[in-house]
Every structure is written in C-alpha cells, then in structure tokens.
mmCIF file of C-alpha atoms and ligand atoms in Angstrom:
data_model
loop_
_atom_site.group_PDB
_atom_site.id
_atom_site.type_symbol
_atom_site.label_atom_id
_atom_site.label_comp_id
_atom_site.label_asym_id
_atom_site.label_seq_id
_atom_site.Cartn_x
_atom_site.Cartn_y
_atom_site.Cartn_z
ATOM 1 C CA MET A 1 0.080 0.443 0.347
ATOM 2 C CA ASN A 2 1.070 3.256 -0.986
ATOM 3 C CA THR A 3 -0.231 7.312 -0.189
ATOM 4 C CA PRO A 4 -1.046 8.602 -3.131
ATOM 5 C CA ALA A 5 0.117 12.345 -3.840
ATOM 6 C CA ALA A 6 -2.508 14.593 -3.454
ATOM 7 C CA PHE A 7 -4.848 15.533 -6.863
ATOM 8 C CA SER A 8 -7.374 18.011 -7.992
ATOM 9 C CA PRO A 9 -10.397 18.261 -6.273
ATOM 10 C CA VAL A 10 -14.285 17.233 -7.667
ATOM 11 C CA GLN A 11 -15.285 20.801 -7.002
ATOM 12 C CA GLN A 12 -19.381 19.634 -8.597
ATOM 13 C CA PRO A 13 -20.227 16.433 -7.803
ATOM 14 C CA ARG A 14 -22.570 14.454 -8.825
ATOM 15 C CA ARG A 15 -25.907 14.084 -6.815
ATOM 16 C CA VAL A 16 -28.264 10.965 -6.541
ATOM 17 C CA GLU A 17 -30.583 10.615 -9.769
ATOM 18 C CA ARG A 18 -32.412 7.332 -8.126
ATOM 19 C CA ILE A 19 -31.730 4.945 -5.343
ATOM 20 C CA ILE A 20 -32.602 1.258 -6.319
ATOM 21 C CA THR A 21 -33.449 -2.202 -4.261
ATOM 22 C CA GLY A 22 -32.296 -4.848 -5.820
ATOM 23 C CA GLN A 23 -34.506 -7.423 -6.468
ATOM 24 C CA PRO A 24 -34.077 -11.665 -4.572
ATOM 25 C CA THR A 25 -33.856 -14.168 -6.903
ATOM 26 C CA SER A 26 -31.574 -17.298 -8.682
ATOM 27 C CA ASP A 27 -30.164 -18.548 -10.580
ATOM 28 C CA GLY A 28 -27.806 -21.262 -11.800
ATOM 29 C CA ALA A 29 -28.742 -24.419 -10.085
ATOM 30 C CA GLY A 30 -30.242 -22.606 -7.527
ATOM 31 C CA VAL A 31 -27.881 -19.529 -6.240
ATOM 32 C CA LYS A 32 -29.725 -17.203 -4.279
ATOM 33 C CA LEU A 33 -28.910 -13.878 -4.882
ATOM 34 C CA THR A 34 -30.153 -10.369 -5.636
ATOM 35 C CA ARG A 35 -29.524 -8.357 -8.843
ATOM 36 C CA VAL A 36 -29.439 -5.183 -8.429
ATOM 37 C CA LEU A 37 -28.737 -3.954 -11.886
ATOM 38 C CA THR A 38 -31.814 -5.835 -13.209
ATOM 39 C CA HIS A 39 -32.779 -6.031 -17.371
ATOM 40 C CA ASP A 40 -35.250 -2.089 -16.396
ATOM 41 C CA LEU A 41 -31.656 -0.346 -15.968
ATOM 42 C CA GLN A 42 -29.527 -1.770 -19.027
ATOM 43 C CA GLN A 43 -30.697 0.637 -20.991
ATOM 44 C CA ARG A 44 -29.907 3.915 -18.044
ATOM 45 C CA LEU A 45 -26.846 1.825 -17.021
ATOM 46 C CA ASP A 46 -24.672 1.391 -20.704
ATOM 47 C CA PRO A 47 -22.840 -0.108 -21.175
ATOM 48 C CA PHE A 48 -23.583 -2.400 -17.845
ATOM 49 C CA LEU A 49 -25.898 -4.814 -18.832
ATOM 50 C CA MET A 50 -26.508 -6.386 -14.835
ATOM 51 C CA LEU A 51 -25.387 -7.053 -11.843
ATOM 52 C CA ASP A 52 -25.633 -10.258 -8.721
ATOM 53 C CA ASN A 53 -24.604 -9.414 -5.073
ATOM 54 C CA PHE A 54 -24.754 -12.966 -3.986
ATOM 55 C CA ALA A 55 -23.855 -12.919 -0.348
ATOM 56 C CA SER A 56 -24.627 -16.215 2.363
ATOM 57 C CA ASP A 57 -22.892 -18.649 5.139
ATOM 58 C CA ASP A 58 -26.300 -21.664 4.345
ATOM 59 C CA PRO A 59 -24.556 -23.620 1.790
ATOM 60 C CA ASP A 60 -27.928 -24.481 0.546
ATOM 61 C CA ASP A 61 -27.741 -21.254 -0.978
ATOM 62 C CA TYR A 62 -24.791 -21.489 -2.851
ATOM 63 C CA GLY A 63 -24.091 -24.676 -3.138
ATOM 64 C CA ALA A 64 -25.049 -25.823 -6.518
ATOM 65 C CA GLY A 65 -22.890 -23.792 -8.232
ATOM 66 C CA PHE A 66 -24.009 -22.425 -12.048
ATOM 67 C CA PRO A 67 -23.184 -25.086 -14.035
ATOM 68 C CA ASP A 68 -22.598 -25.445 -17.316
ATOM 69 C CA HIS A 69 -23.977 -22.574 -19.172
ATOM 70 C CA PRO A 70 -23.787 -20.741 -22.106
ATOM 71 C CA HIS A 71 -22.469 -16.897 -23.115
ATOM 72 C CA ARG A 72 -21.880 -14.689 -25.996
ATOM 73 C CA GLY A 73 -21.143 -10.928 -26.448
ATOM 74 C CA PHE A 74 -20.637 -9.495 -23.322
ATOM 75 C CA GLU A 75 -18.032 -9.886 -20.295
ATOM 76 C CA THR A 76 -18.163 -11.280 -17.602
ATOM 77 C CA VAL A 77 -16.869 -9.747 -14.593
ATOM 78 C CA THR A 78 -16.820 -11.627 -11.105
ATOM 79 C CA TYR A 79 -15.185 -9.882 -7.998
ATOM 80 C CA MET A 80 -15.329 -12.938 -4.451
ATOM 81 C CA ILE A 81 -15.646 -11.096 -1.738
ATOM 82 C CA ALA A 82 -15.378 -14.440 0.642
ATOM 83 C CA GLY A 83 -15.557 -17.905 -0.011
ATOM 84 C CA ARG A 84 -14.011 -19.754 -3.652
ATOM 85 C CA MET A 85 -15.092 -20.451 -7.139
ATOM 86 C CA ARG A 86 -13.629 -22.268 -8.481
ATOM 87 C CA HIS A 87 -15.244 -21.910 -13.366
ATOM 88 C CA LYS A 88 -13.728 -24.445 -16.131
ATOM 89 C CA ASP A 89 -14.652 -23.441 -19.885
ATOM 90 C CA SER A 90 -15.306 -25.833 -23.177
ATOM 91 C CA ALA A 91 -11.888 -24.197 -24.578
ATOM 92 C CA GLY A 92 -10.303 -26.643 -21.824
ATOM 93 C CA HIS A 93 -8.976 -23.556 -19.361
ATOM 94 C CA GLU A 94 -9.526 -23.706 -15.213
ATOM 95 C CA GLY A 95 -8.908 -21.434 -12.853
ATOM 96 C CA LEU A 96 -9.475 -20.969 -9.272
ATOM 97 C CA LEU A 97 -11.297 -17.495 -7.620
ATOM 98 C CA GLN A 98 -10.377 -16.649 -4.454
ATOM 99 C CA ASN A 99 -11.141 -14.261 -1.869
ATOM 100 C CA GLY A 100 -10.994 -10.367 -2.711
ATOM 101 C CA GLY A 101 -9.545 -11.574 -6.529
ATOM 102 C CA VAL A 102 -11.298 -10.312 -10.176
ATOM 103 C CA GLN A 103 -12.606 -14.180 -13.413
ATOM 104 C CA TRP A 104 -12.196 -10.779 -16.350
ATOM 105 C CA MET A 105 -13.822 -13.080 -18.728
ATOM 106 C CA THR A 106 -14.433 -11.545 -22.361
ATOM 107 C CA ALA A 107 -17.525 -14.359 -23.668
ATOM 108 C CA GLY A 108 -16.526 -12.850 -27.370
ATOM 109 C CA ARG A 109 -18.492 -15.155 -29.620
ATOM 110 C CA GLY A 110 -19.030 -17.661 -27.351
ATOM 111 C CA LEU A 111 -17.961 -20.442 -25.036
ATOM 112 C CA ILE A 112 -20.217 -23.234 -22.470
ATOM 113 C CA HIS A 113 -18.741 -22.573 -18.494
ATOM 114 C CA SER A 114 -19.418 -23.481 -15.127
ATOM 115 C CA GLU A 115 -18.781 -21.180 -11.881
ATOM 116 C CA MET A 116 -18.786 -23.680 -8.824
ATOM 117 C CA PRO A 117 -18.331 -23.315 -4.728
ATOM 118 C CA GLU A 118 -15.562 -24.522 -3.977
ATOM 119 C CA GLN A 119 -16.675 -24.919 -0.282
ATOM 120 C CA GLU A 120 -18.467 -27.478 1.561
ATOM 121 C CA ALA A 121 -18.993 -24.666 4.377
ATOM 122 C CA GLY A 122 -18.545 -21.103 5.386
ATOM 123 C CA VAL A 123 -19.331 -17.465 3.687
ATOM 124 C CA MET A 124 -19.252 -17.135 0.144
ATOM 125 C CA GLU A 125 -19.896 -13.731 -0.949
ATOM 126 C CA GLY A 126 -19.146 -11.622 -4.395
ATOM 127 C CA PHE A 127 -20.710 -9.921 -7.468
ATOM 128 C CA GLN A 128 -20.365 -10.698 -10.375
ATOM 129 C CA LEU A 129 -20.610 -7.636 -13.377
ATOM 130 C CA TRP A 130 -22.303 -8.221 -16.908
ATOM 131 C CA LEU A 131 -20.159 -5.698 -18.616
ATOM 132 C CA ASN A 132 -21.679 -4.717 -22.763
ATOM 133 C CA LEU A 133 -18.821 -5.868 -24.585
ATOM 134 C CA PRO A 134 -19.195 -3.523 -28.958
ATOM 135 C CA GLY A 135 -20.865 -5.061 -31.961
ATOM 136 C CA LYS A 136 -17.919 -5.006 -33.978
ATOM 137 C CA ASP A 137 -15.990 -6.925 -31.048
ATOM 138 C CA LYS A 138 -19.122 -9.308 -29.942
ATOM 139 C CA LEU A 139 -17.338 -12.073 -32.443
ATOM 140 C CA CYS A 140 -13.986 -11.997 -31.048
ATOM 141 C CA PRO A 141 -12.496 -15.238 -29.351
ATOM 142 C CA PRO A 142 -13.785 -16.031 -25.903
ATOM 143 C CA TRP A 143 -10.894 -15.527 -23.030
ATOM 144 C CA TYR A 144 -10.208 -14.828 -19.603
ATOM 145 C CA ARG A 145 -7.967 -13.605 -16.797
ATOM 146 C CA ASP A 146 -7.769 -14.302 -12.881
ATOM 147 C CA ILE A 147 -6.592 -11.371 -11.364
ATOM 148 C CA GLN A 148 -5.354 -12.705 -7.692
ATOM 149 C CA SER A 149 -6.306 -10.330 -5.177
ATOM 150 C CA ALA A 150 -2.202 -9.502 -5.088
ATOM 151 C CA GLU A 151 -2.300 -8.031 -8.169
ATOM 152 C CA ILE A 152 -5.053 -5.589 -7.515
ATOM 153 C CA PRO A 153 -3.965 -1.864 -6.989
ATOM 154 C CA GLU A 154 -4.356 -1.271 -3.193
ATOM 155 C CA PHE A 155 -3.498 2.427 -2.077
ATOM 156 C CA VAL A 156 -5.188 4.282 1.593
ATOM 157 C CA THR A 157 -6.264 7.591 0.842
ATOM 158 C CA PRO A 158 -5.196 10.648 3.165
ATOM 159 C CA ASP A 159 -8.713 10.594 5.049
ATOM 160 C CA GLY A 160 -8.374 6.361 5.453
ATOM 161 C CA VAL A 161 -9.837 5.377 2.526
ATOM 162 C CA THR A 162 -8.986 1.975 1.462
ATOM 163 C CA VAL A 163 -9.004 2.133 -2.459
ATOM 164 C CA ARG A 164 -8.786 -1.017 -4.480
ATOM 165 C CA VAL A 165 -8.992 -0.385 -8.417
ATOM 166 C CA ILE A 166 -9.678 -3.239 -9.851
ATOM 167 C CA ALA A 167 -10.737 -1.211 -13.572
ATOM 168 C CA GLY A 168 -9.636 2.530 -14.340
ATOM 169 C CA GLU A 169 -7.715 4.666 -12.923
ATOM 170 C CA SER A 170 -7.690 6.399 -9.653
ATOM 171 C CA ARG A 171 -5.167 8.425 -7.878
ATOM 172 C CA GLY A 172 -2.657 7.691 -10.622
ATOM 173 C CA ALA A 173 -3.385 3.914 -9.664
ATOM 174 C CA GLY A 174 -4.072 1.897 -12.522
ATOM 175 C CA GLY A 175 -5.953 -0.992 -12.616
ATOM 176 C CA PRO A 176 -5.594 -4.274 -14.315
ATOM 177 C CA VAL A 177 -7.791 -3.788 -16.742
ATOM 178 C CA PRO A 178 -7.826 -2.928 -19.333
ATOM 179 C CA GLY A 179 -3.993 -2.393 -18.696
ATOM 180 C CA ALA A 180 -2.799 -6.087 -18.500
ATOM 181 C CA MET A 181 -6.355 -7.073 -20.958
ATOM 182 C CA HIS A 182 -5.878 -9.033 -24.221
ATOM 183 C CA ARG A 183 -7.691 -6.730 -25.813
ATOM 184 C CA PRO A 184 -6.090 -3.163 -26.544
ATOM 185 C CA ALA A 185 -7.269 0.200 -23.481
ATOM 186 C CA SER A 186 -8.581 0.782 -27.131
ATOM 187 C CA ALA A 187 -10.798 -2.161 -28.219
ATOM 188 C CA TYR A 188 -12.583 -0.689 -24.405
ATOM 189 C CA PRO A 189 -14.947 2.389 -25.899
ATOM 190 C CA THR A 190 -16.836 1.830 -22.764
ATOM 191 C CA ASP A 191 -13.372 3.084 -20.629
ATOM 192 C CA PRO A 192 -14.716 0.616 -17.784
ATOM 193 C CA LEU A 193 -13.606 2.031 -13.895
ATOM 194 C CA TYR A 194 -14.485 0.071 -11.311
ATOM 195 C CA LEU A 195 -13.215 -0.061 -7.328
ATOM 196 C CA ASP A 196 -13.811 -1.237 -3.797
ATOM 197 C CA LEU A 197 -14.089 1.205 -1.543
ATOM 198 C CA HIS A 198 -13.819 0.735 2.540
ATOM 199 C CA PHE A 199 -14.306 3.536 4.572
ATOM 200 C CA PRO A 200 -13.460 3.728 8.316
ATOM 201 C CA ALA A 201 -16.498 3.982 10.239
ATOM 202 C CA ALA A 202 -17.420 8.420 10.534
ATOM 203 C CA ALA A 203 -16.058 9.851 13.781
ATOM 204 C CA ALA A 204 -16.221 13.399 14.260
ATOM 205 C CA ALA A 205 -14.317 13.940 10.686
ATOM 206 C CA PRO A 206 -16.096 11.341 8.227
ATOM 207 C CA ALA A 207 -14.255 10.009 5.800
ATOM 208 C CA ALA A 208 -14.005 11.730 2.154
ATOM 209 C CA PHE A 209 -13.144 10.165 -1.200
ATOM 210 C CA SER A 210 -13.635 11.917 -4.439
ATOM 211 C CA GLN A 211 -12.925 10.578 -7.905
ATOM 212 C CA PRO A 212 -12.964 12.911 -10.948
ATOM 213 C CA LEU A 213 -15.622 11.519 -13.833
ATOM 214 C CA PRO A 214 -16.627 13.215 -16.917
ATOM 215 C CA ALA A 215 -20.482 14.092 -16.526
ATOM 216 C CA SER A 216 -21.115 11.711 -19.939
ATOM 217 C CA ARG A 217 -20.063 8.441 -17.748
ATOM 218 C CA ASN A 218 -22.944 6.213 -16.969
ATOM 219 C CA ALA A 219 -22.329 5.936 -12.864
ATOM 220 C CA PHE A 220 -23.723 3.710 -9.813
ATOM 221 C CA ILE A 221 -22.652 2.993 -6.441
ATOM 222 C CA TYR A 222 -23.390 -0.645 -5.095
ATOM 223 C CA VAL A 223 -23.522 -0.699 -0.477
ATOM 224 C CA TYR A 224 -22.334 -3.895 0.427
ATOM 225 C CA ARG A 225 -20.566 -2.515 4.250
ATOM 226 C CA GLY A 226 -22.711 0.013 6.545
ATOM 227 C CA ALA A 227 -23.524 2.863 4.768
ATOM 228 C CA VAL A 228 -22.258 6.203 2.634
ATOM 229 C CA GLU A 229 -23.358 9.710 1.563
ATOM 230 C CA VAL A 230 -22.952 11.347 -1.855
ATOM 231 C CA VAL A 231 -23.134 14.633 -1.707
ATOM 232 C CA ASP A 232 -23.664 17.033 -4.726
ATOM 233 C CA ALA A 233 -23.024 20.523 -5.908
ATOM 234 C CA ASN A 234 -24.598 21.868 -3.188
ATOM 235 C CA GLY A 235 -22.793 20.158 -0.289
ATOM 236 C CA GLY A 236 -26.802 18.073 0.067
ATOM 237 C CA ALA A 237 -25.514 14.917 1.229
ATOM 238 C CA MET A 238 -27.447 12.044 0.221
ATOM 239 C CA PRO A 239 -27.391 8.679 2.246
ATOM 240 C CA VAL A 240 -27.533 5.940 0.623
ATOM 241 C CA PRO A 241 -28.426 2.563 2.658
ATOM 242 C CA LEU A 242 -27.040 -1.247 3.053
ATOM 243 C CA HIS A 243 -27.558 -2.903 -0.355
ATOM 244 C CA ARG A 244 -28.903 -0.187 -2.056
ATOM 245 C CA MET A 245 -27.806 0.915 -4.894
ATOM 246 C CA ALA A 246 -27.289 4.375 -5.941
ATOM 247 C CA ILE A 247 -27.592 5.878 -9.785
ATOM 248 C CA LEU A 248 -25.627 8.506 -9.748
ATOM 249 C CA ALA A 249 -26.826 11.560 -12.294
ATOM 250 C CA ASN A 250 -24.726 12.590 -15.887
ATOM 251 C CA GLU A 251 -23.281 15.883 -14.425
ATOM 252 C CA GLY A 252 -20.088 17.806 -12.988
ATOM 253 C CA ASP A 253 -16.902 15.903 -13.047
ATOM 254 C CA GLY A 254 -16.395 13.810 -10.643
ATOM 255 C CA VAL A 255 -18.194 11.509 -7.383
ATOM 256 C CA LEU A 256 -18.266 13.003 -3.842
ATOM 257 C CA LEU A 257 -19.086 10.032 -1.225
ATOM 258 C CA ARG A 258 -18.623 10.025 2.447
ATOM 259 C CA ALA A 259 -18.328 7.580 5.450
ATOM 260 C CA ALA A 260 -22.105 8.032 7.077
ATOM 261 C CA GLY A 261 -23.426 6.028 10.126
ATOM 262 C CA SER A 262 -20.468 5.316 12.848
ATOM 263 C CA VAL A 263 -19.790 1.381 11.727
ATOM 264 C CA PRO A 264 -16.783 0.772 9.191
ATOM 265 C CA ALA A 265 -18.217 1.343 5.399
ATOM 266 C CA ARG A 266 -17.854 -0.761 1.981
ATOM 267 C CA ALA A 267 -18.949 1.025 -1.380
ATOM 268 C CA LEU A 268 -18.435 -0.232 -5.185
ATOM 269 C CA LEU A 269 -18.117 2.660 -7.028
ATOM 270 C CA ILE A 270 -18.759 1.701 -11.594
ATOM 271 C CA ALA A 271 -19.166 3.882 -14.375
ATOM 272 C CA GLY A 272 -18.472 3.589 -17.594
ATOM 273 C CA GLN A 273 -18.789 5.615 -21.060
ATOM 274 C CA PRO A 274 -22.129 4.044 -23.121
ATOM 275 C CA LEU A 275 -22.273 2.695 -26.336
ATOM 276 C CA GLY A 276 -24.690 3.802 -27.534
ATOM 277 C CA GLU A 277 -26.030 0.573 -29.708
ATOM 278 C CA PRO A 278 -29.295 -0.829 -29.285
ATOM 279 C CA ILE A 279 -29.140 -3.652 -26.726
ATOM 280 C CA ALA A 280 -31.674 -7.466 -27.638
ATOM 281 C CA GLN A 281 -30.929 -9.894 -24.674
ATOM 282 C CA TYR A 282 -31.859 -13.814 -24.718
ATOM 283 C CA GLY A 283 -30.873 -15.323 -20.978
ATOM 284 C CA PRO A 284 -26.695 -15.992 -21.299
ATOM 285 C CA PHE A 285 -26.236 -13.660 -24.956
ATOM 286 C CA VAL A 286 -26.661 -9.722 -25.280
ATOM 287 C CA MET A 287 -26.027 -8.877 -29.201
ATOM 288 C CA ASN A 288 -27.333 -5.903 -31.208
ATOM 289 C CA THR A 289 -29.955 -7.448 -33.074
ATOM 290 C CA ARG A 290 -33.213 -9.990 -32.450
ATOM 291 C CA GLU A 291 -31.368 -11.821 -35.763
ATOM 292 C CA GLN A 292 -27.705 -12.078 -34.307
ATOM 293 C CA LEU A 293 -30.073 -13.079 -30.887
ATOM 294 C CA MET A 294 -31.175 -15.916 -33.090
ATOM 295 C CA GLN A 295 -27.796 -17.332 -34.420
ATOM 296 C CA ALA A 296 -26.845 -17.028 -30.832
ATOM 297 C CA VAL A 297 -29.289 -19.676 -30.032
ATOM 298 C CA GLU A 298 -28.874 -21.808 -33.237
ATOM 299 C CA ASP A 299 -25.554 -21.914 -32.481
ATOM 300 C CA PHE A 300 -25.994 -23.225 -29.244
ATOM 301 C CA GLN A 301 -27.839 -26.059 -29.917
ATOM 302 C CA ALA A 302 -25.459 -27.055 -33.391
ATOM 303 C CA GLY A 303 -22.152 -26.947 -30.558
ATOM 304 C CA ARG A 304 -20.919 -24.172 -32.308
ATOM 305 C CA LEU A 305 -20.215 -22.749 -28.494
ATOM 306 C CA VAL A 306 -16.407 -24.212 -27.654
HETATM 307 FE FE1 FE2 B 1 -21.554 -17.766 -16.897
#
C-alpha cells in the first residue's frame, strides 16, 4: 500500500438520481442472489447489463453453483469478497477464484462454462457484473483471466479510505483492466471504472473520497457494508443505505462520497462510457439485434459455442 500524492479535487460532484433496491432471485442451479442491476436499467446504465450480489453463509443457498451454461456478446466480471469459485470452460481453461480476486471473462463469440463454489461451509460473498461489448467485438475470441487479490492495486487516501482499483484509474493507480488484458485500451471504448472503496467508521470528521469522472459516463455505487452519503455540488448529502444502489446523475466533474453511520462502510463505484447501441438480450446472450440472438441460440444448439 502507498499513499498517493494529492490530486485535483472534484468541484461539481454528481447528485443521486435514483436509489434502487435489488431484487431477490436465484440463478444457475438455484443460487440465491440479489439482482441489483436489472434488465430495465440496461439502457440507463449502458454499458453495464447486470450486477448480481451473492452473499450467504448457508451452503444450501449457493452449493449447487452455476453448472455448464453458455454466454455470447459481452464480458463477465466476477469479484469474490469471501469464498472460492472454480470455473471451467469449453476451451479447456480452468481456474480458481479466491477472496479478493477477480475473474474477467470475455465471452465474445461464445463459450460454455461452469462456475462452482469450492467449499462446503462458510460464507460465500461476491459480485458478478456484466459489461457489454461493442457490436464490432461481440464475436471476438473468448478469453478470460484470473486476477489474484495481490495483483489489484490498493492504496489508502489521506482520509483513511482504502481504494482497490479493479478497472480504470484512481489517483494514478491503474487497475489490471484494461492494462493487463488481451484487448488493448483502444478496444474498451466503454473505459470501465470499477473501484472497491472501504471507509473507516464515521467519526467527528467522516472520511470522504472523490473521483473525477466525465459527465458522459454512466455511474452508480452499490453499498455492501454500512452506509455512505453522496455529497452533491450544493453540499447536500443523500444517504445510501446498506444493499442499495444509487444511480448518479450525468453531470458535474466527479463523484464525492462520505462515510456515514457508526460502522465501517464498503461500496463499489462503477462507471463507463455508454455504447449507445441497441441491446438485445436472450438469457446469457447479449447482441444488438433479434436476428443475432437467433443465430446465437442456433449456434449453441448446434454445439458451435466451444
Ligand atoms: Fe457464467
């Protein structure tokens, strides 16, 4: 860890546009989870298609995992907070995702994979984010990378906020995405930002964190410990409670978050440049048109997603 130098502060922080409560659901072979970013928000939060939060200490909730299933046309980003997940795909790749690590998978033209918990007890907690690919890249070769926790840049701000940079850049620290990806930065017109922020318990002077962000980026936060406040350009503070997502208005020059409440807080800050393309989804396939979806289903049924 290191403490980076001061940086230009945010002058006009974004206000909260809307607070969202996730929907309890199940996926895979009955894994209980909360779908935070749901289908109806895909246009608003373009290029992000989905965010699931799974968190349970009951193996009955997660033990059956996500057996073989296909994907095409986007990327999945799985971030483990606690527990272990083993993944295998139809191209013969296999890896183990562990506490604090990230799997970044480019489904591209398609693959079939499984994501299975590798534990029979204890807490299983994490997130899966779906990031859309531009139409021109939807049929690119599939690829994945396991990014271990130690490879994720982490620093502490002078306010005491721990920042983990999974994608994008914060105060000079660049995340493994897109830097260490198979696709060059130019292949990410979405310029994804994915930060995990850990705030100390609010005290007399609550810890604050600011992140410059162009107004064109769609952005949201999701609180998974404690509570935080989103401070706006007028000095107003909107509380964002535990397990809520706050969609941030496309305005100003950045984001200003502040610890709230008496316990430490943790939140994800996720942002990206919208693609502005049509979104056509059928389950695990996300393309631009209905015809492309029908082709995806046909290719899957014909065994061509390998
Ligand atoms: Fe999957």
